[in-house]
Short mmCIF file of C-alpha atoms and ligand atoms in Angstrom, two decimals:
data_model
loop_
_atom_site.label_atom_id
_atom_site.label_comp_id
_atom_site.label_asym_id
_atom_site.label_seq_id
_atom_site.Cartn_x
_atom_site.Cartn_y
_atom_site.Cartn_z
CA MET N 1 -14.77 20.71 -8.16
CA GLN N 2 -12.26 23.16 -9.40
CA ALA N 3 -10.86 26.59 -8.36
CA GLU N 4 -8.43 28.80 -10.27
CA VAL N 5 -5.61 30.13 -8.32
CA ARG N 6 -3.16 32.89 -9.31
CA PHE N 7 0.01 33.48 -7.32
CA TYR N 8 1.58 36.86 -7.80
CA ALA N 9 5.22 38.25 -7.83
CA GLU N 10 7.74 36.47 -5.77
CA LEU N 11 5.22 33.90 -4.44
CA ARG N 12 5.92 32.13 -7.68
CA ASP N 13 9.39 31.33 -6.43
CA PHE N 14 7.86 28.71 -4.27
CA LEU N 15 5.84 26.89 -7.00
CA ALA N 16 7.13 23.83 -8.76
CA PRO N 17 8.97 24.75 -12.01
CA ALA N 18 6.02 23.54 -14.19
CA ARG N 19 3.77 26.21 -12.38
CA ARG N 20 6.13 29.17 -12.38
CA SER N 21 3.60 31.09 -14.47
CA GLY N 22 1.77 31.43 -11.20
CA HIS N 23 -1.48 29.92 -12.60
CA VAL N 24 -2.84 26.80 -11.10
CA SER N 25 -6.11 24.90 -11.70
CA HIS N 26 -6.93 23.38 -8.33
CA ALA N 27 -9.06 20.35 -8.45
CA PHE N 28 -10.59 19.12 -5.19
CA ARG N 29 -13.31 16.84 -3.76
CA GLU N 30 -13.77 18.13 -0.19
CA PRO N 31 -13.99 21.87 0.75
CA GLY N 32 -10.99 23.14 2.60
CA SER N 33 -9.54 26.45 3.88
CA VAL N 34 -7.83 28.71 1.42
CA LYS N 35 -4.70 28.52 3.66
CA ASP N 36 -4.49 24.77 2.95
CA VAL N 37 -4.94 25.32 -0.78
CA ILE N 38 -2.16 27.85 -0.88
CA GLU N 39 0.23 25.75 1.16
CA SER N 40 -0.43 22.66 -0.85
CA TYR N 41 1.47 24.40 -3.63
CA GLY N 42 4.51 25.02 -1.45
CA VAL N 43 3.75 28.68 -0.54
CA PRO N 44 4.02 29.25 3.23
CA HIS N 45 1.15 31.29 4.64
CA THR N 46 3.50 33.68 6.29
CA GLU N 47 4.61 34.97 2.82
CA VAL N 48 1.03 35.85 1.92
CA GLU N 49 -0.46 39.29 2.71
CA VAL N 50 -3.74 39.63 0.71
CA ILE N 51 -6.04 36.96 -0.74
CA LEU N 52 -8.91 37.86 -3.09
CA VAL N 53 -11.63 35.37 -3.87
CA ASN N 54 -13.79 36.48 -6.78
CA GLY N 55 -12.52 40.02 -6.23
CA GLN N 56 -13.37 40.07 -2.50
CA SER N 57 -10.69 39.93 0.16
CA VAL N 58 -10.85 37.05 2.57
CA ASP N 59 -8.85 35.61 5.36
CA PHE N 60 -7.03 32.30 5.70
CA SER N 61 -10.06 30.46 7.10
CA TYR N 62 -12.20 31.02 3.89
CA GLN N 63 -13.60 27.74 2.61
CA VAL N 64 -12.89 27.27 -1.08
CA VAL N 65 -15.98 26.36 -3.24
CA ASP N 66 -16.36 25.22 -6.84
CA GLY N 67 -15.62 27.85 -9.39
CA ASP N 68 -13.66 30.21 -7.09
CA ARG N 69 -11.05 32.54 -8.63
CA ILE N 70 -8.41 33.03 -6.04
CA SER N 71 -5.63 35.66 -6.21
CA VAL N 72 -2.84 35.39 -3.81
CA TYR N 73 -0.47 38.38 -3.16
CA PRO N 74 2.85 38.59 -1.21
CA VAL N 75 3.70 41.23 1.35
CA PHE N 76 3.43 44.48 -0.41
CA GLU N 77 6.47 46.64 -0.17
CA SER N 78 5.69 49.73 -2.05
CA PHE N 79 1.97 50.30 -2.56
CA ASP N 80 -1.03 50.92 -0.47
CA VAL N 81 -3.28 47.93 0.33
CA SER N 82 -5.05 49.59 3.23
CA GLN N 83 -8.40 49.23 1.46
CA LEU N 84 -8.07 45.43 1.56
CA VAL N 85 -8.38 43.05 4.40
CA ARG N 86 -4.93 41.86 5.21
CA VAL N 87 -4.68 38.33 6.21
CA ARG N 88 -2.94 39.35 9.49
CA PRO N 89 -4.97 41.49 11.86
CA ARG N 90 -2.18 44.01 12.29
CA PRO N 91 1.57 44.41 11.68
CA LEU N 92 3.92 43.98 14.53
CA ARG N 93 4.51 47.42 16.04
CA GLU N 94 8.28 46.85 16.69
CA VAL N 95 10.28 44.77 14.36
CA ARG N 96 11.92 41.98 16.28
CA PHE N 97 13.26 38.77 14.97
CA VAL N 98 14.02 35.19 16.01
CA LEU N 99 16.35 33.34 13.56
CA ASP N 100 16.80 29.66 13.03
CA VAL N 101 19.97 27.86 13.85
CA HIS N 102 21.47 28.13 10.41
CA LEU N 103 21.26 32.01 10.39
CA GLY N 104 23.87 32.95 13.02
CA THR N 105 25.87 35.19 10.76
CA LEU N 106 22.71 37.01 9.73
CA ALA N 107 21.73 37.41 13.37
CA ARG N 108 25.06 39.02 14.28
CA ARG N 109 24.90 41.35 11.21
CA LEU N 110 21.32 42.53 12.00
CA ARG N 111 22.42 43.04 15.70
CA LEU N 112 25.25 45.22 14.32
CA LEU N 113 22.66 47.37 12.64
CA GLY N 114 20.83 47.55 15.98
CA PHE N 115 17.88 45.11 15.38
CA ASP N 116 16.69 42.88 18.15
CA CYS N 117 17.56 39.31 17.12
CA HIS N 118 16.90 36.21 19.30
CA TYR N 119 19.40 33.48 18.14
CA GLU N 120 20.50 30.30 19.89
CA ARG N 121 22.71 27.83 18.20
CA ASP N 122 20.83 24.89 19.60
CA ALA N 123 17.26 26.01 19.49
CA SER N 124 14.78 23.32 18.30
CA ASP N 125 12.03 23.99 15.91
CA ASP N 126 9.52 23.98 18.77
CA ASP N 127 11.71 26.57 20.61
CA LEU N 128 11.68 28.86 17.61
CA VAL N 129 7.91 28.59 17.22
CA ALA N 130 7.39 29.26 20.94
CA ILE N 131 9.73 32.27 20.89
CA SER N 132 8.07 33.70 17.81
CA THR N 133 4.57 33.40 19.06
CA THR N 134 5.06 34.36 22.81
CA GLN N 135 7.52 37.19 22.24
CA ARG N 136 5.82 38.34 18.96
CA ARG N 137 9.10 37.96 16.93
CA ILE N 138 9.25 37.59 13.22
CA LEU N 139 10.66 34.17 12.51
CA LEU N 140 13.49 34.28 9.90
CA THR N 141 14.18 30.87 8.42
CA ARG N 142 15.11 28.89 5.35
CA ASP N 143 12.92 26.03 6.52
CA LEU N 144 9.57 26.01 4.69
CA GLY N 145 8.05 23.33 6.93
CA LEU N 146 8.61 25.59 9.85
CA LEU N 147 6.76 28.44 8.12
CA LYS N 148 3.71 26.24 7.41
CA ARG N 149 2.91 25.78 11.04
CA LYS N 150 -0.42 27.40 11.69
CA VAL N 151 0.64 29.15 14.97
CA ILE N 152 3.33 31.11 13.09
CA THR N 153 1.66 34.38 12.09
CA HIS N 154 4.75 36.36 11.38
CA GLY N 155 7.61 34.64 9.53
CA THR N 156 9.73 35.09 6.50
CA PHE N 157 11.43 32.70 4.26
CA VAL N 158 14.98 34.09 3.73
CA ARG N 159 15.75 33.44 0.09
CA ALA N 160 19.37 34.39 -0.14
CA THR N 161 22.06 32.03 1.09
CA ASP N 162 24.88 34.59 1.26
CA PRO N 163 24.75 36.53 4.64
CA HIS N 164 25.70 39.79 2.87
CA GLU N 165 22.76 39.37 0.55
CA GLN N 166 20.48 38.18 3.40
CA VAL N 167 20.98 41.51 5.18
CA ARG N 168 19.99 43.42 2.09
CA GLU N 169 16.98 41.19 1.63
CA ILE N 170 15.69 41.63 5.11
CA MET N 171 16.32 45.38 5.11
CA ARG N 172 14.35 45.76 1.97
CA ARG N 173 11.53 43.35 2.94
CA PHE N 174 10.84 45.22 6.28
CA GLN N 175 11.97 48.64 5.08
CA LEU N 176 14.39 48.95 7.95
CA ALA N 177 16.56 51.78 6.80
CA GLY N 178 14.98 54.27 8.96
CA SER N 179 15.21 52.16 12.06
CA ILE N 180 18.95 51.49 11.99
CA ALA N 181 20.85 52.12 15.09
CA PRO N 182 24.38 50.74 14.50
CA PHE N 183 26.59 49.77 17.35
CA THR N 184 23.90 49.85 20.06
CA ARG N 185 23.49 46.24 20.51
CA CYS N 186 25.67 43.31 21.65
CA LEU N 187 26.73 41.10 18.73
CA ALA N 188 27.20 38.21 21.06
CA CYS N 189 24.04 38.07 23.15
CA ASN N 190 21.70 40.69 21.77
CA GLY N 191 21.76 42.92 24.91
CA SER N 192 21.76 46.65 24.60
CA LEU N 193 25.05 48.60 24.97
CA GLU N 194 25.72 51.45 27.36
CA ALA N 195 28.61 53.96 27.42
CA VAL N 196 30.97 53.19 30.29
CA ALA N 197 33.86 55.22 31.82
CA LYS N 198 37.28 53.86 30.99
CA ALA N 199 38.07 53.58 34.64
CA ASP N 200 35.19 51.03 35.01
CA VAL N 201 36.63 48.67 32.42
CA ALA N 202 40.39 49.47 32.48
CA HIS N 203 41.24 46.50 34.74
CA CYS N 204 39.90 43.92 32.10
CA LEU N 205 41.46 45.56 29.02
CA PRO N 206 44.66 44.36 27.23
CA PRO N 207 47.50 46.91 27.88
CA MET N 208 47.65 48.13 24.25
CA THR N 209 43.87 48.80 24.23
CA ARG N 210 44.07 50.56 27.52
CA GLN N 211 46.75 52.89 25.88
CA LEU N 212 45.06 53.48 22.58
CA TYR N 213 41.37 53.74 23.30
CA HIS N 214 39.23 56.08 25.44
CA GLU N 215 35.67 55.42 24.57
CA PHE N 216 33.98 52.15 25.74
CA HIS N 217 30.57 50.56 25.77
CA ARG N 218 29.49 47.56 27.64
CA CYS N 219 26.66 45.07 27.25
CA ARG N 220 24.06 45.46 29.86
CA ASP N 221 23.45 41.69 29.95
CA CYS N 222 26.74 39.79 29.32
CA ARG N 223 29.04 42.67 30.29
CA LYS N 224 31.19 42.28 27.14
CA THR N 225 33.03 45.49 26.48
CA TYR N 226 33.27 47.14 23.10
CA TRP N 227 35.63 49.74 21.59
CA ARG N 228 36.73 50.99 18.28
CA GLY N 229 39.22 48.09 17.71
CA ALA N 230 40.86 46.74 14.54
CA HIS N 231 37.55 45.49 13.04
CA HIS N 232 35.86 48.78 13.29
CA GLU N 233 36.33 49.95 9.75
CA ARG N 234 35.08 46.74 8.32
CA LEU N 235 32.01 46.95 10.48
CA VAL N 236 31.38 50.58 9.45
CA ALA N 237 31.61 49.63 5.76
CA MET N 238 29.11 46.65 6.42
CA VAL N 239 26.68 49.19 8.01
CA ALA N 240 27.04 51.62 5.05
CA GLU N 241 26.46 48.89 2.59
CA ALA N 242 23.24 47.73 4.33
CA ILE N 243 21.96 51.25 4.30
CA GLU N 244 22.70 51.75 0.64
CA ALA N 245 20.79 48.54 -0.22
CA CYS N 246 17.54 50.03 0.97
CA PRO N 247 15.16 51.97 -1.22
CA ASP N 248 14.12 54.05 1.72
CA ALA N 249 17.70 54.84 2.81
CA ALA N 250 17.40 58.51 1.93
CA GLY N 251 15.80 59.23 5.28
CA ALA N 252 18.07 57.04 7.32
CA ALA N 253 20.31 58.74 9.74
CA PRO N 254 22.54 56.21 11.37
CA ARG N 255 23.82 57.06 14.81
CA LEU N 256 27.37 55.70 14.95
CA ALA N 257 27.77 55.21 18.65
CA THR N 258 30.78 53.02 19.15
CA GLY N 259 32.92 50.43 17.54
CA GLU N 260 33.82 46.84 18.31
CA GLY N 261 36.60 45.25 20.25
CA ARG N 262 37.15 42.11 21.98
CA SER N 263 35.51 40.71 25.14
CA ARG N 264 35.98 41.76 28.78
ZN1 ZN U 301 26.02 40.77 25.52
#
């Protein structure tokens, strides 16, 4: 038995070099799910948004039969697919992430932009899967094996290796420009920041800081204190760059709340 499979757009990046045209003749003896067929060519199901079989949209459980023509499309960024059955029942309402152990820098940079990023340096693969599914967080990883696990419904393969480029990639992929809230989240622990009176934190500030700065924010969770310290300009530049990278950046109105300093 044979089915013709076409992978579109960036899904081709996952195919072996000889198949980069995106067209595959899939020979098989036993019927199987379209999810398994897609993943057998290296494309994680989390990257797939719409599957058409003989022109009709299907979900991952569809059983492939002889003669099927299968078209596999990635997450669409810019055109309307509301007429089609998406393979996932509904998008996550609020964009929240869990990042694998190799993406610590990306986690801090996304937190800088205000995005909720769960990151633990020593999290196991099982931990990441559990956090993604129970807390409904989008798994960001460069581990394809992890994305192929069936229980992961929202996950993304991070293509870039440079953290700077990774931020741009995630911003574009999830169209985050309008959701940016820079300097509202703790870079160290992901907690949210609140404004505090200088008198409340003065006792734990270095003398020069106490003299030079008057506005402070504190993490509600780990109590780390932030102010517009020496790194502030670099962080502001990083935020501006991330916003510019987004096609939908025109409507973004970042709220620059505070800067960054050292710990309590
Ligand atoms: Zn914190």
